C-alpha positions as protocol buffer text, in pm:
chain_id: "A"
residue {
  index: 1
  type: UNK
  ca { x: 0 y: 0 z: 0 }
}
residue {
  index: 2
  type: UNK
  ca { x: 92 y: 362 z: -82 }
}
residue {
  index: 3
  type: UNK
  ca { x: 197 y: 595 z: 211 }
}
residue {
  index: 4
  type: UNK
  ca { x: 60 y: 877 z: 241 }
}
residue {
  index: 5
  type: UNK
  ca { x: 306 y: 1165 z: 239 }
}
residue {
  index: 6
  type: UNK
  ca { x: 338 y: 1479 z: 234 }
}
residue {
  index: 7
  type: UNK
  ca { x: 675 y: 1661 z: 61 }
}
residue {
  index: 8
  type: UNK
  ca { x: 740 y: 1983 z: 230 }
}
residue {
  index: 9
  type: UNK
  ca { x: 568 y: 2286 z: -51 }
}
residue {
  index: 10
  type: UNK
  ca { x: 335 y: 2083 z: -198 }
}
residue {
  index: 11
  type: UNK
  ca { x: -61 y: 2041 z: -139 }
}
residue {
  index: 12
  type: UNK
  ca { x: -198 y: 1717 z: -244 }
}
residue {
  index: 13
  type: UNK
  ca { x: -359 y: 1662 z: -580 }
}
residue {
  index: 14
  type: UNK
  ca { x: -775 y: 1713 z: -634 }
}
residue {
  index: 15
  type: UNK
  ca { x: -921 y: 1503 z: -768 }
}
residue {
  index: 16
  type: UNK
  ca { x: -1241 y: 1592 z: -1055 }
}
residue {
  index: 17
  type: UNK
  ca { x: -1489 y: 1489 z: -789 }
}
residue {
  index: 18
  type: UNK
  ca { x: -1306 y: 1652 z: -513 }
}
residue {
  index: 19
  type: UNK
  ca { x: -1324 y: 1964 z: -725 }
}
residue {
  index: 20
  type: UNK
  ca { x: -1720 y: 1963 z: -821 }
}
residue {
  index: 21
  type: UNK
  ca { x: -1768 y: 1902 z: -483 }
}
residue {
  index: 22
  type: UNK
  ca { x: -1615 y: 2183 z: -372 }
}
residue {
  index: 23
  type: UNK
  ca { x: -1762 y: 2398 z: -592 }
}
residue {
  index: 24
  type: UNK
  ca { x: -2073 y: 2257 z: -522 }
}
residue {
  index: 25
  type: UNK
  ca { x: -2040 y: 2391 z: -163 }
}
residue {
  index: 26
  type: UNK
  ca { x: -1956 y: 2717 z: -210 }
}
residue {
  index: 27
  type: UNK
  ca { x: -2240 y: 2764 z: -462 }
}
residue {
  index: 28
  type: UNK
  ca { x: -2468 y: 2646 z: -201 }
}
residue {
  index: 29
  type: UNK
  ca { x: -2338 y: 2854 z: 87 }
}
residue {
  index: 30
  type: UNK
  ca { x: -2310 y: 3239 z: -185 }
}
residue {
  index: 31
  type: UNK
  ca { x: -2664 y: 3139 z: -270 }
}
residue {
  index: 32
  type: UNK
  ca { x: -2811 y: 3090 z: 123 }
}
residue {
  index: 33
  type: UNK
  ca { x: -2614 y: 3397 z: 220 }
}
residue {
  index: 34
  type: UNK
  ca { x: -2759 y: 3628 z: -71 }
}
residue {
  index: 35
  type: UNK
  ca { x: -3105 y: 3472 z: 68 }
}
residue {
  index: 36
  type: UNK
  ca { x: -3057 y: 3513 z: 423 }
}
residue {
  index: 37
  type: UNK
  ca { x: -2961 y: 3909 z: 285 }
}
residue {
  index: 38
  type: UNK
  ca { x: -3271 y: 3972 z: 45 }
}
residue {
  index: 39
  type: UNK
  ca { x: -3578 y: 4192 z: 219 }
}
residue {
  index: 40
  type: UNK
  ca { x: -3881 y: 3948 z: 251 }
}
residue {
  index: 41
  type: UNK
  ca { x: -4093 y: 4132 z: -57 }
}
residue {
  index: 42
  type: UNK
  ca { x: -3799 y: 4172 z: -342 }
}
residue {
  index: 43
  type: UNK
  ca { x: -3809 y: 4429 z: -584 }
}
residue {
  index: 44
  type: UNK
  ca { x: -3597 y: 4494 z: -910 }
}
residue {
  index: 45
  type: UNK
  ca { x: -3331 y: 4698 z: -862 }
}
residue {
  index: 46
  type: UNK
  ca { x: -3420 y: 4937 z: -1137 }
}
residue {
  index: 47
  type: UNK
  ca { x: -3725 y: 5044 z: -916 }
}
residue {
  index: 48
  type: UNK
  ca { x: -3513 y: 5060 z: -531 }
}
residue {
  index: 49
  type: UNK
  ca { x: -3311 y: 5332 z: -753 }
}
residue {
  index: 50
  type: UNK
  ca { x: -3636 y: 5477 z: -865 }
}
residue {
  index: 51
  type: UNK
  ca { x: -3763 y: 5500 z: -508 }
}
residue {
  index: 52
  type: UNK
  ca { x: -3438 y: 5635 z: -373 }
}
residue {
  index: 53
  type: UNK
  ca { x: -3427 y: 5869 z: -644 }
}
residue {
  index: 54
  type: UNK
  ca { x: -3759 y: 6017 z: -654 }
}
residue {
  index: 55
  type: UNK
  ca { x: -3767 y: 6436 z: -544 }
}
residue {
  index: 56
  type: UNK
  ca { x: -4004 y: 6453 z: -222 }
}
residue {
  index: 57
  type: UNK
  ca { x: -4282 y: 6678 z: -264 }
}
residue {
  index: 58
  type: UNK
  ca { x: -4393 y: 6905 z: 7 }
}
residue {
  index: 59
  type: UNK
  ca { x: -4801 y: 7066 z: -8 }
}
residue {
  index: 60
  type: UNK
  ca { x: -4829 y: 7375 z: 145 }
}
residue {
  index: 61
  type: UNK
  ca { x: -5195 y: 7393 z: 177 }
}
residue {
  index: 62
  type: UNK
  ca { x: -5198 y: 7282 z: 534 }
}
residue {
  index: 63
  type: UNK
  ca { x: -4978 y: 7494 z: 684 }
}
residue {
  index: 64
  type: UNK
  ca { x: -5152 y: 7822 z: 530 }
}
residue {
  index: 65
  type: UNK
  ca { x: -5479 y: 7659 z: 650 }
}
residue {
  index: 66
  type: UNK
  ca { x: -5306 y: 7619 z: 1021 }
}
residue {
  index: 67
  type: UNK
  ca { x: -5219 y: 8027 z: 979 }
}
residue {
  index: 68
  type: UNK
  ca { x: -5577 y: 8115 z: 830 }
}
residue {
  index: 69
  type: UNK
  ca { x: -5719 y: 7999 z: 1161 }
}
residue {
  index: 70
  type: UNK
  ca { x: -5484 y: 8122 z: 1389 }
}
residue {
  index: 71
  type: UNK
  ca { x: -5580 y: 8457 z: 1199 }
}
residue {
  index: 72
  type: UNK
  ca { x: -5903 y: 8428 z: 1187 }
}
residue {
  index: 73
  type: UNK
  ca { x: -5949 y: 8296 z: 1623 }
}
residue {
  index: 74
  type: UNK
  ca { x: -5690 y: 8625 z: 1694 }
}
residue {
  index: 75
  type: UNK
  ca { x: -5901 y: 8845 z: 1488 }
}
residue {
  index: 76
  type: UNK
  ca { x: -6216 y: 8667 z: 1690 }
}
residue {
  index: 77
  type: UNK
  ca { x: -6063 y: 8840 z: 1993 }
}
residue {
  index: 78
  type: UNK
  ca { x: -5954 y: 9156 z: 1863 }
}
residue {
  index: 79
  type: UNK
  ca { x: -6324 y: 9189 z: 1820 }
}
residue {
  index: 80
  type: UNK
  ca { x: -6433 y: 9073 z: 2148 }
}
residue {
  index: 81
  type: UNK
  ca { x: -6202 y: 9279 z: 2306 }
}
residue {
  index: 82
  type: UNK
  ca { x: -6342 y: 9594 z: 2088 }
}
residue {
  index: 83
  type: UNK
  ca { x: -6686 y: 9547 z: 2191 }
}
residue {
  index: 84
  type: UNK
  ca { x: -6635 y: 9521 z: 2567 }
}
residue {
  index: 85
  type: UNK
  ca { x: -6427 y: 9818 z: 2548 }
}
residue {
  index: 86
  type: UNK
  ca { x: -6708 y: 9973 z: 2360 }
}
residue {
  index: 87
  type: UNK
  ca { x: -6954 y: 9856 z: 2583 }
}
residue {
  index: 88
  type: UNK
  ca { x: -6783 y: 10026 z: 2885 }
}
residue {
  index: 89
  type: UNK
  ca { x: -6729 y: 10358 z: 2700 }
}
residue {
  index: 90
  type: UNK
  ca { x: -7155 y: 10383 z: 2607 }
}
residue {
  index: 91
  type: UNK
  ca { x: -7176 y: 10261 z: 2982 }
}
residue {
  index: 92
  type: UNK
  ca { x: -6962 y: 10514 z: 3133 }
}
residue {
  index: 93
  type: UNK
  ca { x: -7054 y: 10795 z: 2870 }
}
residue {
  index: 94
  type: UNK
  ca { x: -7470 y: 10702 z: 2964 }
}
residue {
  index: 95
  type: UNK
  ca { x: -7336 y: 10797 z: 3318 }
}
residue {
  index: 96
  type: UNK
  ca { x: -7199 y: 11132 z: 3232 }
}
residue {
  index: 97
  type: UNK
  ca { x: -7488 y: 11202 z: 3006 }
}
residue {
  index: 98
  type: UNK
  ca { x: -7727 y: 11159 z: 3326 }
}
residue {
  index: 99
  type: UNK
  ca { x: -7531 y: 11310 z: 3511 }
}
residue {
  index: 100
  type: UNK
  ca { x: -7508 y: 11622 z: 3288 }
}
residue {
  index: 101
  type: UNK
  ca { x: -7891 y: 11609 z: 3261 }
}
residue {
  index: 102
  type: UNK
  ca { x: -7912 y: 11589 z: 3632 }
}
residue {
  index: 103
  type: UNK
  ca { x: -7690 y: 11873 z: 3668 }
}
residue {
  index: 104
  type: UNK
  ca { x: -7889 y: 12092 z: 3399 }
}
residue {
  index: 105
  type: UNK
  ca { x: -8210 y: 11991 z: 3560 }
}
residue {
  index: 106
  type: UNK
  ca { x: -8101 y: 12117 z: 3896 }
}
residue {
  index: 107
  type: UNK
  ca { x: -7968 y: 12394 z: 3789 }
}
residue {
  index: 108
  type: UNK
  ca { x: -8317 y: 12436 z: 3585 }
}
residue {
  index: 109
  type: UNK
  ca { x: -8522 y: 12433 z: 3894 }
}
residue {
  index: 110
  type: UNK
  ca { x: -8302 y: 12656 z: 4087 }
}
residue {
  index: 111
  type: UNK
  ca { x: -8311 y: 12953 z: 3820 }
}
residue {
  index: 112
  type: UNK
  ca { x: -8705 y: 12919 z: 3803 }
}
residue {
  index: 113
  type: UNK
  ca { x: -8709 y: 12895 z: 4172 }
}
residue {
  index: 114
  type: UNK
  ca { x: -8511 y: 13209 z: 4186 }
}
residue {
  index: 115
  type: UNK
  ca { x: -8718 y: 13395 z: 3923 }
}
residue {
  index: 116
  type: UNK
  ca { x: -9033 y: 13266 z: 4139 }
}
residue {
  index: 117
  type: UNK
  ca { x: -8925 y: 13409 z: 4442 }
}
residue {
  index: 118
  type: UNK
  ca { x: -8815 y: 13711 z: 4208 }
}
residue {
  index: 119
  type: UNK
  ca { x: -9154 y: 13749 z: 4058 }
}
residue {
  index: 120
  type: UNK
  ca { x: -9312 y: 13707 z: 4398 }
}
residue {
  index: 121
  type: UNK
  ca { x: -9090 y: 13984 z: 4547 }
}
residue {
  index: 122
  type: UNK
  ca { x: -9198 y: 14199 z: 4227 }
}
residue {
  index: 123
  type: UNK
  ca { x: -9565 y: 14145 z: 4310 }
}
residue {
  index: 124
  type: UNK
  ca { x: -9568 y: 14199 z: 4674 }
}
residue {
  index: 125
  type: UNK
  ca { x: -9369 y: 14535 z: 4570 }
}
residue {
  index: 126
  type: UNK
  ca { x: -9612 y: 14665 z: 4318 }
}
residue {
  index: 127
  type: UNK
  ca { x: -9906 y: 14560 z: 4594 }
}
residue {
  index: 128
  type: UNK
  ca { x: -9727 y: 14770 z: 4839 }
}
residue {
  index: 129
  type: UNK
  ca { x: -9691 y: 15018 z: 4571 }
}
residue {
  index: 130
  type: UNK
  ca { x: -10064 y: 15007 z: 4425 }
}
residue {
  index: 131
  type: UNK
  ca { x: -10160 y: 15026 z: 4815 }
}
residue {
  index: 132
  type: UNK
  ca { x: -10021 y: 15348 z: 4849 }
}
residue {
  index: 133
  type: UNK
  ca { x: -10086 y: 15489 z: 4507 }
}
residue {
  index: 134
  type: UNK
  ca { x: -10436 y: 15435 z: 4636 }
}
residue {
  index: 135
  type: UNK
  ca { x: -10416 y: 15574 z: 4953 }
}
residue {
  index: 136
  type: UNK
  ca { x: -10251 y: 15872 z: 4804 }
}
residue {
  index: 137
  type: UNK
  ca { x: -10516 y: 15935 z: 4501 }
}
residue {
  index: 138
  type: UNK
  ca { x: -10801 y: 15991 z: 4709 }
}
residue {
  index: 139
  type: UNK
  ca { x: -10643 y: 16296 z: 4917 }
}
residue {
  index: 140
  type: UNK
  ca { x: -10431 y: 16398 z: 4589 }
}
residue {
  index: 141
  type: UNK
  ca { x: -10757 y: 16394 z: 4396 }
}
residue {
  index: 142
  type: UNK
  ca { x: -10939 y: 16600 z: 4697 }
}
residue {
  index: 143
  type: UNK
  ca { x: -10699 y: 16885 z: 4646 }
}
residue {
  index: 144
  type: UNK
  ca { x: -10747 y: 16882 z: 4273 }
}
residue {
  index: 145
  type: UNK
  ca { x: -11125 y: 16867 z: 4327 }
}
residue {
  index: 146
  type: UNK
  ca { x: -11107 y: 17140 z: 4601 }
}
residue {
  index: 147
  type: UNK
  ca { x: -10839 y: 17356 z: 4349 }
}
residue {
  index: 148
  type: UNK
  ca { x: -11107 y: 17351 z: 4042 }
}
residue {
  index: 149
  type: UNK
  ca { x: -11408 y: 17398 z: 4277 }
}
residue {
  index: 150
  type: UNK
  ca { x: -11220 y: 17693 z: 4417 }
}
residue {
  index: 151
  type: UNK
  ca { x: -11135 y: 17763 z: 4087 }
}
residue {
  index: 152
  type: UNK
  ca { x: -11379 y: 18034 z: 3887 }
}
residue {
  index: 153
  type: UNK
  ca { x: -11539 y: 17928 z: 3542 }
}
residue {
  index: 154
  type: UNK
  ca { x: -11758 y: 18122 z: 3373 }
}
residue {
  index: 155
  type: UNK
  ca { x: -12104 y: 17901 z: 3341 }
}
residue {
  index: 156
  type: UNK
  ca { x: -12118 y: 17880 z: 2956 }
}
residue {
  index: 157
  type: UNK
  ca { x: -11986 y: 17670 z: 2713 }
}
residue {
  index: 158
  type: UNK
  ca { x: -11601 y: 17805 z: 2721 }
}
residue {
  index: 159
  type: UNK
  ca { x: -11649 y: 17756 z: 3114 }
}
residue {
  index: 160
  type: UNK
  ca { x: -11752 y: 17404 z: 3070 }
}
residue {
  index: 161
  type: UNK
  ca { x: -11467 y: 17304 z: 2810 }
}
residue {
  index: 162
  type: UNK
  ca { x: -11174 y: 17501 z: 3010 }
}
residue {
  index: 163
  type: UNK
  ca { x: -11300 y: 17291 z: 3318 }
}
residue {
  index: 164
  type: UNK
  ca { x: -11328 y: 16986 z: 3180 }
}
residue {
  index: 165
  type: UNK
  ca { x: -10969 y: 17060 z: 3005 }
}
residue {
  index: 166
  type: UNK
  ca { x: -10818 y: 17089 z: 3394 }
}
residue {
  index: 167
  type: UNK
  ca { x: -11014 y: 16752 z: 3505 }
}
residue {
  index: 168
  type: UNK
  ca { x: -10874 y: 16554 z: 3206 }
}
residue {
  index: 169
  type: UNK
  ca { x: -10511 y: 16661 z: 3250 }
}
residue {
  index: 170
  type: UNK
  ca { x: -10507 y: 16572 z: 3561 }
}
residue {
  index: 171
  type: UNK
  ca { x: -10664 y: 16249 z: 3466 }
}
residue {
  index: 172
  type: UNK
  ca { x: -10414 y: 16207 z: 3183 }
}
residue {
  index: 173
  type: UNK
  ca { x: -10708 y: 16195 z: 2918 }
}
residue {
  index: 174
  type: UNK
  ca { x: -10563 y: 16346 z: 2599 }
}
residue {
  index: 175
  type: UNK
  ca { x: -10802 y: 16650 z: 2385 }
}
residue {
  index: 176
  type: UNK
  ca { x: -10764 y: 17014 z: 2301 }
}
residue {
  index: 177
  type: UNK
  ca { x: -11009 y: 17310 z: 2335 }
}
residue {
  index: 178
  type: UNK
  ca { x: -11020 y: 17319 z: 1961 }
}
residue {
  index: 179
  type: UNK
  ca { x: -11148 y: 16938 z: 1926 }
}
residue {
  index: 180
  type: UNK
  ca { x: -11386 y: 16963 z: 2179 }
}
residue {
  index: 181
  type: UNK
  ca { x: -11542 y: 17281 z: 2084 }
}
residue {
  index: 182
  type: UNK
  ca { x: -11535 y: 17164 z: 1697 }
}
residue {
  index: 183
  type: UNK
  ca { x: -11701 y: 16824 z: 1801 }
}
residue {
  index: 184
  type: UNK
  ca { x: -11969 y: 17030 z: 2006 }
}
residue {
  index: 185
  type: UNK
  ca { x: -12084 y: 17272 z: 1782 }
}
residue {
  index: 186
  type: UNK
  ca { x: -12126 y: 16993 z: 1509 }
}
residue {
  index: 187
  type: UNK
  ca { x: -12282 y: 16717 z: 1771 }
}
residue {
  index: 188
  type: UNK
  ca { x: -12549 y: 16964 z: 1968 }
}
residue {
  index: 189
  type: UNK
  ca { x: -12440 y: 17333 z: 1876 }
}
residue {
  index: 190
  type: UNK
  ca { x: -12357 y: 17383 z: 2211 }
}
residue {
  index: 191
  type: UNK
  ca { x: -12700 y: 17293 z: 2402 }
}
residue {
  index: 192
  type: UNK
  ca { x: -12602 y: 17034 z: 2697 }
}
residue {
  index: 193
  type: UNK
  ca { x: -12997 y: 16960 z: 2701 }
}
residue {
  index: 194
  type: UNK
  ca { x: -12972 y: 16804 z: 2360 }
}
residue {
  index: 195
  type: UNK
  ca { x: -13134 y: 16504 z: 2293 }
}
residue {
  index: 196
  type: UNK
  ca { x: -13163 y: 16295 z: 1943 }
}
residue {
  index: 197
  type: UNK
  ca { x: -13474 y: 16133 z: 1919 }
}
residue {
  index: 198
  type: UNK
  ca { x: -13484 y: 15979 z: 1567 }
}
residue {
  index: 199
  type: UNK
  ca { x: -13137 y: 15801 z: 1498 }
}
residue {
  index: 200
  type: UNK
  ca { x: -13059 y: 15435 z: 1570 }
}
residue {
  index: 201
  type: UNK
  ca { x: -12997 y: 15463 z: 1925 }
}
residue {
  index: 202
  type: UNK
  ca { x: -13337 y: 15682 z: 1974 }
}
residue {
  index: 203
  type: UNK
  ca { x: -13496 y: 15372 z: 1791 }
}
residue {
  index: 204
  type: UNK
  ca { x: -13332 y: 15142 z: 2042 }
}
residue {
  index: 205
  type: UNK
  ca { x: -13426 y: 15320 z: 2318 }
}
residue {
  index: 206
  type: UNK
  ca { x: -13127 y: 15475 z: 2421 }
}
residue {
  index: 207
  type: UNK
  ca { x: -13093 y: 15830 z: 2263 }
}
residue {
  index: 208
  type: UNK
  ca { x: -12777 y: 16016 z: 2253 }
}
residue {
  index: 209
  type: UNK
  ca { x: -12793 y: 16329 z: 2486 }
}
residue {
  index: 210
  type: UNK
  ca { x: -12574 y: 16666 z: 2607 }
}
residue {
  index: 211
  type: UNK
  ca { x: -12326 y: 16857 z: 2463 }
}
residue {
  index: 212
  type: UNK
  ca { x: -12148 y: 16559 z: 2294 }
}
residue {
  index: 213
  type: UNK
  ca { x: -12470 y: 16308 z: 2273 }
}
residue {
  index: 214
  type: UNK
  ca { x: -12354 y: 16029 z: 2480 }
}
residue {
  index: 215
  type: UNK
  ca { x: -12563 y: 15735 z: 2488 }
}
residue {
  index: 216
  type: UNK
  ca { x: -12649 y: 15682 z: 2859 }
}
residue {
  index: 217
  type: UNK
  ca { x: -12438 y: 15364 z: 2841 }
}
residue {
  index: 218
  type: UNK
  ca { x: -12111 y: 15461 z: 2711 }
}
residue {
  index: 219
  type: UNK
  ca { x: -12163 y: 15752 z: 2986 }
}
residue {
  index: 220
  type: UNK
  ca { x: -12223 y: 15518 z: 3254 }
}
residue {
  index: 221
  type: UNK
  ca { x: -11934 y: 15298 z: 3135 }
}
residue {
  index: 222
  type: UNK
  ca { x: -11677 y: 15589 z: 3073 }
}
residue {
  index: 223
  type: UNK
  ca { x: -11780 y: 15827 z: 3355 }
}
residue {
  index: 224
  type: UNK
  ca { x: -11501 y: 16046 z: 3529 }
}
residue {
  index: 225
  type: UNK
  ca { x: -11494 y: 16020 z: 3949 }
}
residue {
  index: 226
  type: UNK
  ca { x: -11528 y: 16375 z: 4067 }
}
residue {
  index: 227
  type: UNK
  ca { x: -11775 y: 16487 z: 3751 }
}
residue {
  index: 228
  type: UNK
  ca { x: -12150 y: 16449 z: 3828 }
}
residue {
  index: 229
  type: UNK
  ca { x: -12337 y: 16123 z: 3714 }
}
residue {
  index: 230
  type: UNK
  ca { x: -12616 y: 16323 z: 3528 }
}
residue {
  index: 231
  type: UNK
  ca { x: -12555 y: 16319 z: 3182 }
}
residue {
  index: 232
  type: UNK
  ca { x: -12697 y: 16669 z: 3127 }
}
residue {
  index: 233
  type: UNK
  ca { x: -12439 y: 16828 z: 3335 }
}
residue {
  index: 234
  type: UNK
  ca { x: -12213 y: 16984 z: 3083 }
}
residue {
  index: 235
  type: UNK
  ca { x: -11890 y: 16907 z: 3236 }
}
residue {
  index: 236
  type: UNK
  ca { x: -11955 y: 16572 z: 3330 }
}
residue {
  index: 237
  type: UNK
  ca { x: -12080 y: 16518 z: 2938 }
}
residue {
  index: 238
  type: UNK
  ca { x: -11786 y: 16607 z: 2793 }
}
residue {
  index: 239
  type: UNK
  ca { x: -11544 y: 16468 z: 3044 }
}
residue {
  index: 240
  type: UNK
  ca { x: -11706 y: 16141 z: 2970 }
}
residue {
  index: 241
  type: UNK
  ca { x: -11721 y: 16199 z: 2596 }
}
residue {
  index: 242
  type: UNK
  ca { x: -11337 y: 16271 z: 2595 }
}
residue {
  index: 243
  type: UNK
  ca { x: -11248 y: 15971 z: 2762 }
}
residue {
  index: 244
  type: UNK
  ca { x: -11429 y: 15747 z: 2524 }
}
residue {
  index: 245
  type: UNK
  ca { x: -11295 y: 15942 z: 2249 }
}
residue {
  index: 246
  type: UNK
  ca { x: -10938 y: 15846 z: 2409 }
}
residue {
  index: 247
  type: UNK
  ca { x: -10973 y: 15530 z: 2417 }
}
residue {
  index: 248
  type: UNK
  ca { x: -11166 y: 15448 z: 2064 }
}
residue {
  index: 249
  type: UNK
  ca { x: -10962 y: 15731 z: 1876 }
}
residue {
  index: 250
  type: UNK
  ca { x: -10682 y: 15807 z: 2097 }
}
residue {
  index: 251
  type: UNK
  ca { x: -10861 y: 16127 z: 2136 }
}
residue {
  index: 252
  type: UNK
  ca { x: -11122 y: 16389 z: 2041 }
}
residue {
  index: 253
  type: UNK
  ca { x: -10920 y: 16534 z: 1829 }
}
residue {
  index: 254
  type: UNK
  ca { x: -10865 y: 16299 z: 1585 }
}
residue {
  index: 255
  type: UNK
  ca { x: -11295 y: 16245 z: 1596 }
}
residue {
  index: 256
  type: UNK
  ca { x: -11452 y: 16422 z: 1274 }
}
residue {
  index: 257
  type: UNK
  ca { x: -11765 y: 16298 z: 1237 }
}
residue {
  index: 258
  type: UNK
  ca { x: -12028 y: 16091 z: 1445 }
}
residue {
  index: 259
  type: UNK
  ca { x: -11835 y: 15883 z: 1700 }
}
């Protein structure tokens, strides 16, 4: 039998089967090792460069969305914010408007109190005033009645007018010598016993009569205190006749024609 030996630098001879073997085995063990390696769903490789190739697109939709709301909830209180502050202001301004009208009121009802008390004072003077006046006009109106009693007038009708003349200046009634004697001489011709009996008033029943024809009403009615109260009497006739005249015309002078 052959020894097996071994000379130093030299590796035994394969054999053809040894070799196939061999190769055998290492085909097996590159192919279980690229298995073991390989993800559990394969793809090409054409499409893992495709995937790790492909540009990444970002939307930016959502984030302005995200803003829009933020916006929109911090314009939400901005507004909020406004009307509270508005509400105070028309709260505290309602305030000052009453109290301005308070103020305006009181001061209202203190200037008509004063002009009350003002008006009252005014009255109560011009009482006191009146009061006198009319304690005074009796004795003033004495003397003046005394004065023209005293005083001489001839009885016809330039006596009657130049006395009546004296009563009605001191009785402020306006007239002249001129308008009364004019309106005499055309009214009765100077006869204080005149009487008209066929005009209107005559028809009525109450005829004019004297030196000016009164009617006995307007006599009665505008009748001078201190002149008698018979409408014959000559001064008391035209007295009376001058102070209608006043009042209607403003006076007797300014009386032309049937009164």
């Amino acid at each position: 039998m052959t020894k097996n030996t071994r000379t130093p630098g030299h590796s035994p001879k394969l054999t053809k089967v040894r070799k196939f073997s061999f190769a055998g085995v290492g085909a097996l063990g590159a192919a279980a090792l690229a298995f073991s390696l390989a993800p559990s769903h394969t793809q090409t490789t054409t499409d893992d460069a495709a995937i790790s190739t492909a540009p990444v697109a970002f939307s930016q939709h959502p984030i302005k969305n995200v803003q829009a709301r933020l916006t929109d909830q911090l314009a939400g209180v901005s507004l909020k914010t406004q009307a509270i502050a508005a509400k105070k202001k028309a709260a505290a301004d309602a305030v000052k408007q009453k109290a301005a009208e308070a103020a305006a009121k009181k001061a209202a009802d203190e200037a008509a109190a004063k002009k009350a008390v003002a008006r009252k004072v005014a009255q109560n003077v011009r009482t006191v005033q009146a009061a006198s006046r009319s304690v005074q006009r009796p004795a003033i109106e004495t003397v003046a009645l005394k004065t023209v009693a005293t005083k001489s007038y001839a009885n016809n009708l330039d006596g009657w007018i130049r006395q009546s003349l004296d009563i009605m200046k001191r009785k402020g009634i306006p007239g002249s010598y001129h308008g009364l004697y004019r309106n005499i001489m055309r009214e009765s011709s100077g006869n204080p016993m005149a009487i008209n009996d066929w005009d209107i008033n005559a028809i009525n029943g109450i005829p004019s009569k004297g030196l000016l024809q009164v009617i006995p009403p307007t006599f009665k009615a505008y009748h001078v205190p201190g002149t008698s109260w018979n409408i014959y009497d000559p001064v008391a006739n035209i007295t009376a006749a001058a102070n209608y005249a006043a009042d209607k015309y403003g006076s007797m002078d300014n009386v032309n024609s049937a009164y």
